[in-house]
Short mmCIF file of C-alpha atoms and ligand atoms in Angstrom, two decimals:
data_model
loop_
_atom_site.label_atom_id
_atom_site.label_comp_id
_atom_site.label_asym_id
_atom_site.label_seq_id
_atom_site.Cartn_x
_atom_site.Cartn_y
_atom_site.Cartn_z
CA UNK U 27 40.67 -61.54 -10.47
CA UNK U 28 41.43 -58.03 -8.77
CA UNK U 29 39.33 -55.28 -11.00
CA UNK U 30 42.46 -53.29 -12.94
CA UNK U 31 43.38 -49.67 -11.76
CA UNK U 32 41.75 -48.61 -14.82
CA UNK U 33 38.42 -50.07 -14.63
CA UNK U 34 38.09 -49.05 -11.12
CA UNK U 35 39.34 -45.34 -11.86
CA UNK U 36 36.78 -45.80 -14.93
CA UNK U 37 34.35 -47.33 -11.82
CA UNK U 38 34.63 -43.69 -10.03
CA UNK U 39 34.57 -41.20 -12.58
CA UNK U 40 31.16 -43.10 -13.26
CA UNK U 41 30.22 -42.89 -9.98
CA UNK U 42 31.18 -39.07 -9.24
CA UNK U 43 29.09 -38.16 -12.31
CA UNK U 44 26.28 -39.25 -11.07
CA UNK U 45 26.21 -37.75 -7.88
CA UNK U 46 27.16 -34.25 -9.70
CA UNK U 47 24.24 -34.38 -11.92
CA UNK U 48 22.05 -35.53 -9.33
CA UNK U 49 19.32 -32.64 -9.47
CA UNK U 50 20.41 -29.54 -7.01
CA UNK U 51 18.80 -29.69 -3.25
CA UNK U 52 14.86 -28.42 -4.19
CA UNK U 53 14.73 -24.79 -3.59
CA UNK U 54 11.60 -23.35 -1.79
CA UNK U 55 10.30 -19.97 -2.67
CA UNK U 56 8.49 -18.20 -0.12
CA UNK U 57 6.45 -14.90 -0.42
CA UNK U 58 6.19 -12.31 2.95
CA UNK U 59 4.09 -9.75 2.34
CA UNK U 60 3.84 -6.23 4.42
CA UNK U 61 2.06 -2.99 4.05
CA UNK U 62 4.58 -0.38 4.84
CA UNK U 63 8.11 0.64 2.80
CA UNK U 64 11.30 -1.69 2.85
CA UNK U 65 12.82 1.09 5.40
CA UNK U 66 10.16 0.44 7.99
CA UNK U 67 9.63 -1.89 11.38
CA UNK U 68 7.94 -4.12 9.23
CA UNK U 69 10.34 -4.30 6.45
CA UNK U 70 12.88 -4.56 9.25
CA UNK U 71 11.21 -7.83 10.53
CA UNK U 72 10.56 -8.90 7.27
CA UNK U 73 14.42 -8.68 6.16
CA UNK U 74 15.54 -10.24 9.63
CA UNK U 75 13.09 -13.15 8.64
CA UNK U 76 14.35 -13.53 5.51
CA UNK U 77 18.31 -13.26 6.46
CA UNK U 78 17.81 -15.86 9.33
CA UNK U 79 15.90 -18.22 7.31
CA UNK U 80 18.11 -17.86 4.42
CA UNK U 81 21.25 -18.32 6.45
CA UNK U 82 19.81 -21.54 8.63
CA UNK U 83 18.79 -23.51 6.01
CA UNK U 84 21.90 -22.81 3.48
CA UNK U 85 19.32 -21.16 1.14
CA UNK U 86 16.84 -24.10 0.47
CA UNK U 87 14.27 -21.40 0.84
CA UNK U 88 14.42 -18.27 -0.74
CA UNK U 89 12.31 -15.56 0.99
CA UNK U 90 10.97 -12.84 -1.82
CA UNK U 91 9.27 -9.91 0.71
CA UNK U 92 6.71 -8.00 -1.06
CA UNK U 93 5.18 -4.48 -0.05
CA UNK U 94 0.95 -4.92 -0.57
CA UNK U 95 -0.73 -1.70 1.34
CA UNK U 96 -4.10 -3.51 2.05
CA UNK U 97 -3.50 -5.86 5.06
CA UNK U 98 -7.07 -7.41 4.38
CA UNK U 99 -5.82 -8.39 1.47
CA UNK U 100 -2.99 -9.66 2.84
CA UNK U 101 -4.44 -11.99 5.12
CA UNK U 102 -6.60 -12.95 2.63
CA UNK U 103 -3.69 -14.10 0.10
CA UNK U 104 -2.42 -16.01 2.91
CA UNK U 105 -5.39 -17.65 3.77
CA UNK U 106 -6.02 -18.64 -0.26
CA UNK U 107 -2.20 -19.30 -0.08
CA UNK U 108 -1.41 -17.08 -3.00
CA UNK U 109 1.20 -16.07 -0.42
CA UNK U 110 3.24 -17.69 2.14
CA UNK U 111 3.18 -15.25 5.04
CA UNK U 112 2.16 -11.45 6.04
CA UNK U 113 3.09 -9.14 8.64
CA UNK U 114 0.40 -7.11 9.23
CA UNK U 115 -1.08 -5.17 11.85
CA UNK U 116 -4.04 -6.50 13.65
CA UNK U 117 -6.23 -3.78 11.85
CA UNK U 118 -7.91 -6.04 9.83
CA UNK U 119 -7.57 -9.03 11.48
CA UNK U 120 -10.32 -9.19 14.24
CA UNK U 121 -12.20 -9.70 10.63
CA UNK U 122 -10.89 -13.16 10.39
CA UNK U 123 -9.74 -14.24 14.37
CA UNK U 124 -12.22 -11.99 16.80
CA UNK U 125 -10.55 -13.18 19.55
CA UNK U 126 -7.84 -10.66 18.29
CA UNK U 127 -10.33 -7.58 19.02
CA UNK U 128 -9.25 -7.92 22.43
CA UNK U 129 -6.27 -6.52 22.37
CA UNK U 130 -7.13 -3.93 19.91
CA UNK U 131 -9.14 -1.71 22.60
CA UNK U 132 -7.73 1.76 23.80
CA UNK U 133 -5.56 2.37 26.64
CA UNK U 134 -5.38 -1.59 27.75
CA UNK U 135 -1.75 -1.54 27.32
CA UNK U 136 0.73 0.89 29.82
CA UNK U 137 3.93 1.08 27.82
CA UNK U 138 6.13 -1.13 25.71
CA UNK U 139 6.69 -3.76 28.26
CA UNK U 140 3.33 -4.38 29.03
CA UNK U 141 2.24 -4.66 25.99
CA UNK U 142 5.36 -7.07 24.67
CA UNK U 143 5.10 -9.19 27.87
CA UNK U 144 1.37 -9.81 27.63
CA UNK U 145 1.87 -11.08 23.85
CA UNK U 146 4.78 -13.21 24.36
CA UNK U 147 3.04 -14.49 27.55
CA UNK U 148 0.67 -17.64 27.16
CA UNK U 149 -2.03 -14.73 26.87
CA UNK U 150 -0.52 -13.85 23.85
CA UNK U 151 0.17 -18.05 22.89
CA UNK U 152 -3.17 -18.35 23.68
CA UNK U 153 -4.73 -15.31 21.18
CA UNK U 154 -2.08 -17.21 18.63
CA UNK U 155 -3.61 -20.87 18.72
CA UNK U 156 -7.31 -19.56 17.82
CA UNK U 157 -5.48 -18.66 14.23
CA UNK U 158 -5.78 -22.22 13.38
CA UNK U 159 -9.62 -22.54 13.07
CA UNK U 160 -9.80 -19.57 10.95
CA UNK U 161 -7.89 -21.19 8.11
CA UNK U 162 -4.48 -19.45 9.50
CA UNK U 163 -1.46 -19.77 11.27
CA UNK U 164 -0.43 -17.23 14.25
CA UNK U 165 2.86 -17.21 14.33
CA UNK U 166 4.52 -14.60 16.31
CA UNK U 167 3.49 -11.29 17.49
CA UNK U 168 5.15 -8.38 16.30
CA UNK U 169 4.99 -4.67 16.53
CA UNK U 170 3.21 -1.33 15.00
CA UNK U 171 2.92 0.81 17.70
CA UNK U 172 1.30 3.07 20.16
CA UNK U 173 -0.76 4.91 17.70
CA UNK U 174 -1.17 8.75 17.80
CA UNK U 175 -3.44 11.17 15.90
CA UNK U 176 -3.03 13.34 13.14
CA UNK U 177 -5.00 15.76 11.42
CA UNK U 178 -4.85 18.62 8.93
CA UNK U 179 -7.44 20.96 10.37
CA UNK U 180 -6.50 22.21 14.00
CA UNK U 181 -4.67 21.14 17.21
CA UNK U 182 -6.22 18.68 19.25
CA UNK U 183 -5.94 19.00 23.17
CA UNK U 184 -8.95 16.99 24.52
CA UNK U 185 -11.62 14.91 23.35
CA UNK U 186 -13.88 17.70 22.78
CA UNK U 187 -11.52 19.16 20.06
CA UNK U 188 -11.74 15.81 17.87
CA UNK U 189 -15.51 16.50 17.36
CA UNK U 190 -16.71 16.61 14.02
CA UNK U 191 -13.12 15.31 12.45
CA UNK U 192 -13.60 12.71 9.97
CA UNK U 193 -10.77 10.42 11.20
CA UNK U 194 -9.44 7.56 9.25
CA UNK U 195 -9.52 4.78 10.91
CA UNK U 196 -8.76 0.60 10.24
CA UNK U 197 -11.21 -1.64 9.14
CA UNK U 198 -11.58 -2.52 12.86
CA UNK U 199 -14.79 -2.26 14.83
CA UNK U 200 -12.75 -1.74 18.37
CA UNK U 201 -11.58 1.48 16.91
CA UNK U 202 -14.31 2.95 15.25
CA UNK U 203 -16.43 2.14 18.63
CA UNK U 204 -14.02 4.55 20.08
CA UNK U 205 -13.85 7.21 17.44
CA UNK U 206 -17.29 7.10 17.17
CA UNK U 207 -17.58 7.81 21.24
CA UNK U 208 -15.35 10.58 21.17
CA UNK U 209 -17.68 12.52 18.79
CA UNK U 210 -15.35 12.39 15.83
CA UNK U 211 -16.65 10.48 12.35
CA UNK U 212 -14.43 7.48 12.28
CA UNK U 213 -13.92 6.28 8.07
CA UNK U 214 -12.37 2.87 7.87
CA UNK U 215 -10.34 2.17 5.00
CA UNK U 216 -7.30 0.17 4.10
CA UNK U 217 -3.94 1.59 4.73
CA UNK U 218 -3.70 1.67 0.80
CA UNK U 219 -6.58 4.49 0.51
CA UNK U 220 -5.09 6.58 3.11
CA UNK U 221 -3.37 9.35 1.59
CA UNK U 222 -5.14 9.59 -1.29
CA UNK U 223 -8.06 10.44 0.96
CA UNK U 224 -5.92 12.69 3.35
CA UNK U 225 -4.97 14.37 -0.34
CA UNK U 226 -8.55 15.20 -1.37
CA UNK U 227 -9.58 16.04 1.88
CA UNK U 228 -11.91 13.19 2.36
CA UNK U 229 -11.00 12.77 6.02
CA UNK U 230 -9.39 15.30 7.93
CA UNK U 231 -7.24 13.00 10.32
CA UNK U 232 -5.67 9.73 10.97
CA UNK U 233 -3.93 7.54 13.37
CA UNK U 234 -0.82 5.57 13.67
CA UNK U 235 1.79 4.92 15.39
CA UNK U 236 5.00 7.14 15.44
CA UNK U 237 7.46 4.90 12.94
CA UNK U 238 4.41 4.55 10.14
CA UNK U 239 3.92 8.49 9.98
CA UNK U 240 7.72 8.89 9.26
CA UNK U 241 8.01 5.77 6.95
CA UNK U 242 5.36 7.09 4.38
CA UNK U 243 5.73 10.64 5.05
CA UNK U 244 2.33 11.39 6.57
CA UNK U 245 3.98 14.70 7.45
CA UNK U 246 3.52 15.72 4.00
CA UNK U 247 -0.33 15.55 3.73
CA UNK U 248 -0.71 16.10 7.80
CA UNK U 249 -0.06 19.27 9.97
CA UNK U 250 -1.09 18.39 13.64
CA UNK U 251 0.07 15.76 15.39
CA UNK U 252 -0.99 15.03 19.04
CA UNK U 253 0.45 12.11 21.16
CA UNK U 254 -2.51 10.46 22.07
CA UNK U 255 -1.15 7.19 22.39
CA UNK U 256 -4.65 6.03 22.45
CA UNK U 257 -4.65 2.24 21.70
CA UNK U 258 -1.36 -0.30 21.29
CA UNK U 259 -0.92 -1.77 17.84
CA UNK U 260 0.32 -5.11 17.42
CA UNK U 261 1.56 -6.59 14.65
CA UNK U 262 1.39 -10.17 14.03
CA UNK U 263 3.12 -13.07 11.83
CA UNK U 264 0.64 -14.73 9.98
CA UNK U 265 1.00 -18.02 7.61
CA UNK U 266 -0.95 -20.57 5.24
CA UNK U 267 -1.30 -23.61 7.40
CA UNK U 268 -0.35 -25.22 3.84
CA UNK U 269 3.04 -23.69 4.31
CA UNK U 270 3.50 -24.60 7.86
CA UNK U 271 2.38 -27.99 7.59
CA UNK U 272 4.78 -28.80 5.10
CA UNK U 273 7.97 -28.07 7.12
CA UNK U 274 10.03 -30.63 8.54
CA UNK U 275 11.32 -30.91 11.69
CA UNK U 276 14.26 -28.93 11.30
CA UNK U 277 12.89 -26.44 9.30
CA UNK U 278 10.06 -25.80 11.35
CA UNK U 279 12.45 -24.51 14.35
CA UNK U 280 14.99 -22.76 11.91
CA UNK U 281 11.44 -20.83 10.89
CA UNK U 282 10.89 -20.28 14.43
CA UNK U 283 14.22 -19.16 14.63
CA UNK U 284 14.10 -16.96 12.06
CA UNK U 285 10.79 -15.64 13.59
CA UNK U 286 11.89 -14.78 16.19
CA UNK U 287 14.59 -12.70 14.55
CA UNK U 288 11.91 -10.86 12.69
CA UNK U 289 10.12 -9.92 16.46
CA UNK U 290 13.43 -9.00 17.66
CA UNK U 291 14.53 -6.58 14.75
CA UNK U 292 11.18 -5.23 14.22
CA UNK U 293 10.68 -4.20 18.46
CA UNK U 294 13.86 -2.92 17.85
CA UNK U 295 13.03 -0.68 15.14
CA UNK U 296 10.01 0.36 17.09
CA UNK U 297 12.32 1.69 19.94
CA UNK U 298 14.52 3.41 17.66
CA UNK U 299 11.76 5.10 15.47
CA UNK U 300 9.73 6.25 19.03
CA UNK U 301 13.17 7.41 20.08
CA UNK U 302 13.81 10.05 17.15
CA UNK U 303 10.29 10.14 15.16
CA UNK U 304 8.66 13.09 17.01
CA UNK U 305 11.35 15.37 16.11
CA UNK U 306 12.11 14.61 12.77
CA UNK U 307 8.02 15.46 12.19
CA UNK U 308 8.97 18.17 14.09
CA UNK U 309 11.71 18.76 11.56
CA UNK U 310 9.39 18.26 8.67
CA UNK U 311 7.37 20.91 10.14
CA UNK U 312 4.56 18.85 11.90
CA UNK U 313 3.10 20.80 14.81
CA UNK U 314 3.34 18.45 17.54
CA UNK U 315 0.61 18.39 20.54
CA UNK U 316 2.55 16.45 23.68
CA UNK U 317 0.77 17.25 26.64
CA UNK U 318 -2.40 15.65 26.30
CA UNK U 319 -5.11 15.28 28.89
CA UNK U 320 -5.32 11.33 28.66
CA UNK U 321 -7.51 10.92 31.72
CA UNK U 322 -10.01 13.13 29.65
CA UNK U 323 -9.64 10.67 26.57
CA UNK U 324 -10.87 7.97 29.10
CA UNK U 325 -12.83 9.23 30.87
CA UNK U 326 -14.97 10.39 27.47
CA UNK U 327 -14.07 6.29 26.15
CA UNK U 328 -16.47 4.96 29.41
CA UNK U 329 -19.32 4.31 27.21
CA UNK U 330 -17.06 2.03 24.51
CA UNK U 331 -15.04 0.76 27.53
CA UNK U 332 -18.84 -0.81 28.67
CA UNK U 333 -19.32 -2.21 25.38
CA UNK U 334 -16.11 -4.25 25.09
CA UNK U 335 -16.45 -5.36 28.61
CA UNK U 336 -20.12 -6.54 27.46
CA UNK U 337 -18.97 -7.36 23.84
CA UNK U 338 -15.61 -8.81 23.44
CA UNK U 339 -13.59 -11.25 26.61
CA UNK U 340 -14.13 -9.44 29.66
CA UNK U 341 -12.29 -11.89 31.97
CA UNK U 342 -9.29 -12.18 29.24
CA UNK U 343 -9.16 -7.75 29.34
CA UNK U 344 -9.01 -7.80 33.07
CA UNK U 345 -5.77 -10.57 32.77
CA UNK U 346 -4.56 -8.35 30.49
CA UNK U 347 -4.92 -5.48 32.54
CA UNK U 348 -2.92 -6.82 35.72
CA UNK U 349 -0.41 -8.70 33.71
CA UNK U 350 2.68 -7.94 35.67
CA UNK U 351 6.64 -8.66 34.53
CA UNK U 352 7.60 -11.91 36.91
O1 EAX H 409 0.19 -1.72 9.70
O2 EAX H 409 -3.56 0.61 8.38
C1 EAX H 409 -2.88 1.11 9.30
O3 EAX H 409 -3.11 2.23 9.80
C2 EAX H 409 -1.71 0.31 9.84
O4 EAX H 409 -1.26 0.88 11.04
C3 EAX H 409 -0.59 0.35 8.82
O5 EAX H 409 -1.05 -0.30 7.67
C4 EAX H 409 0.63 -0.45 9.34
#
């Protein structure tokens, strides 16, 4: 006997009501950490990864980026998976992945496009991979910067004018190696000490690149800058393995996707922010040092150049080095 039109409407409505109060697709929150302000290159990347990832997977995960000024910390919150992901400089990091010390030494990059070649190259892959038997997960390499110095006391010219200068430096031995050879006294802190210190006059100088003194208004607590451009700064993707591991397929490449949005609007931030930066400190009444006597700056670096030959990958520095666009 044929069900009646009224049983099988009855049949549907049942049906359809399930399904609507089936629970909702499972959200997944995400945390991104960074160190610098939302209008930044990092907070740049770190909205592009959010927007992409948001977009790509119909919002099944919801990115929620967070500003935390110690990037030790924020490794470390990713490593303990308190957090998802950081982008951080690789200040701190040669703490956790050595390997990474490589490419923090002075003067090994030329310009921009050496420097973003080598790191999307499989020299770059390779530095990535080593992430994974520290407990992390090296995503994609970002940007901070070709860092310059900054100091309140006088101009600096040449290497002998740095002597004496307590400069602030990262929490990275490649760095203080070099401050240290130049005859300054290199401090390391965290980023979130910084002005605080610069304040109280508890170092006289610092160094970063061009877009993090305009970002946090270095200007205000700094009156010399000189364009040193004495070491590259990368920044780098990092995430809990946790995190990672959990992705699906198709998840996994719209997070790639989304990464390499991130890369993509923070280099371009970089480029803008080198483009204007000097003369808005300028505007903000920096004084601003730009003919500097780099072959003096290496030339005075020999003895810490030895050292990382000796102490860090001397073969990988020297692939580095002659790293050429195809
Ligand atoms: O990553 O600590 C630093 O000087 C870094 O360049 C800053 O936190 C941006």
């Amino acid at each position: 006997m044929s069900m009646t039109i009224t049983r099988r409407l009855a049949l549907a409505a049942g049906i359809a009501g399930a399904l609507f109060a089936a629970p909702a697709m499972a959200q997944t929150q995400m945390t991104v950490l960074h160190a610098l302000p939302l209008n930044s290159h990092y907070g740049a990347g770190a909205q592009a990864l959010k927007d992409t990832l948001e977009r790509l997977t119909n919002n099944r995960f919801r990115v929620n980026i967070q500003r935390n000024d110690n990037e030790r910390e924020g490794v470390e919150s990713v490593q303990i998976g308190t957090a998802e992901c950081v982008i951080t400089s690789t200040g701190p990091v040669g703490n956790f992945v050595p390997a990474v010390r490589n490419v923090d030494v002075p003067f090994l990059f030329r310009d921009y496009a050496h420097a973003r070649g080598v790191l999307d190259s499989d020299i770059g892959q390779g530095l990535l991979n080593q992430f994974n038997a520290r407990g992390l997960v090296g995503v994609m390499w970002l940007e901070n910067g070709f860092r310059h110095l900054t100091n309140s006391r006088r101009e600096v010219n040449t290497p002998a004018d740095l002597r004496g200068l307590k400069v602030r430096t990262m929490e990275n031995q490649v760095h203080m190696r070099a401050f240290n050879t130049l005859g300054a006294q290199p401090t390391p802190m965290a980023f979130s000490e910084l002005v605080p210190a610069l304040q109280q006059g508890t170092v006289d100088g610092q160094e970063n690149p061009i877009p993090v003194i305009v970002a946090n208004n270095l200007n205000q607590v700094q009156r010399y800058l000189t364009l040193t451009a004495h070491v590259y700064s990368p920044a780098v993707l990092i995430c809990n393995p946790g995190f990672m591991g959990r992705l699906n397929a198709a998840d996994r490449t719209a997070f790639m996707e989304a990464a390499r949005a991130s890369q993509a609007a923070n280099r371009a931030r970089v480029t803008s922010d080198e483009n204007t930066g000097v003369d808005e400190l300028r505007r903000r009444g920096m004084t601003v040092t730009t003919t500097v006597d780099t072959a003096a700056f290496q030339t005075a670096l020999a003895p810490a150049f030895a050292v990382y030959e000796r102490e860090l990958d001397g073969a990988l520095l020297r692939r580095i080095r002659d790293w050429r666009a195809q």
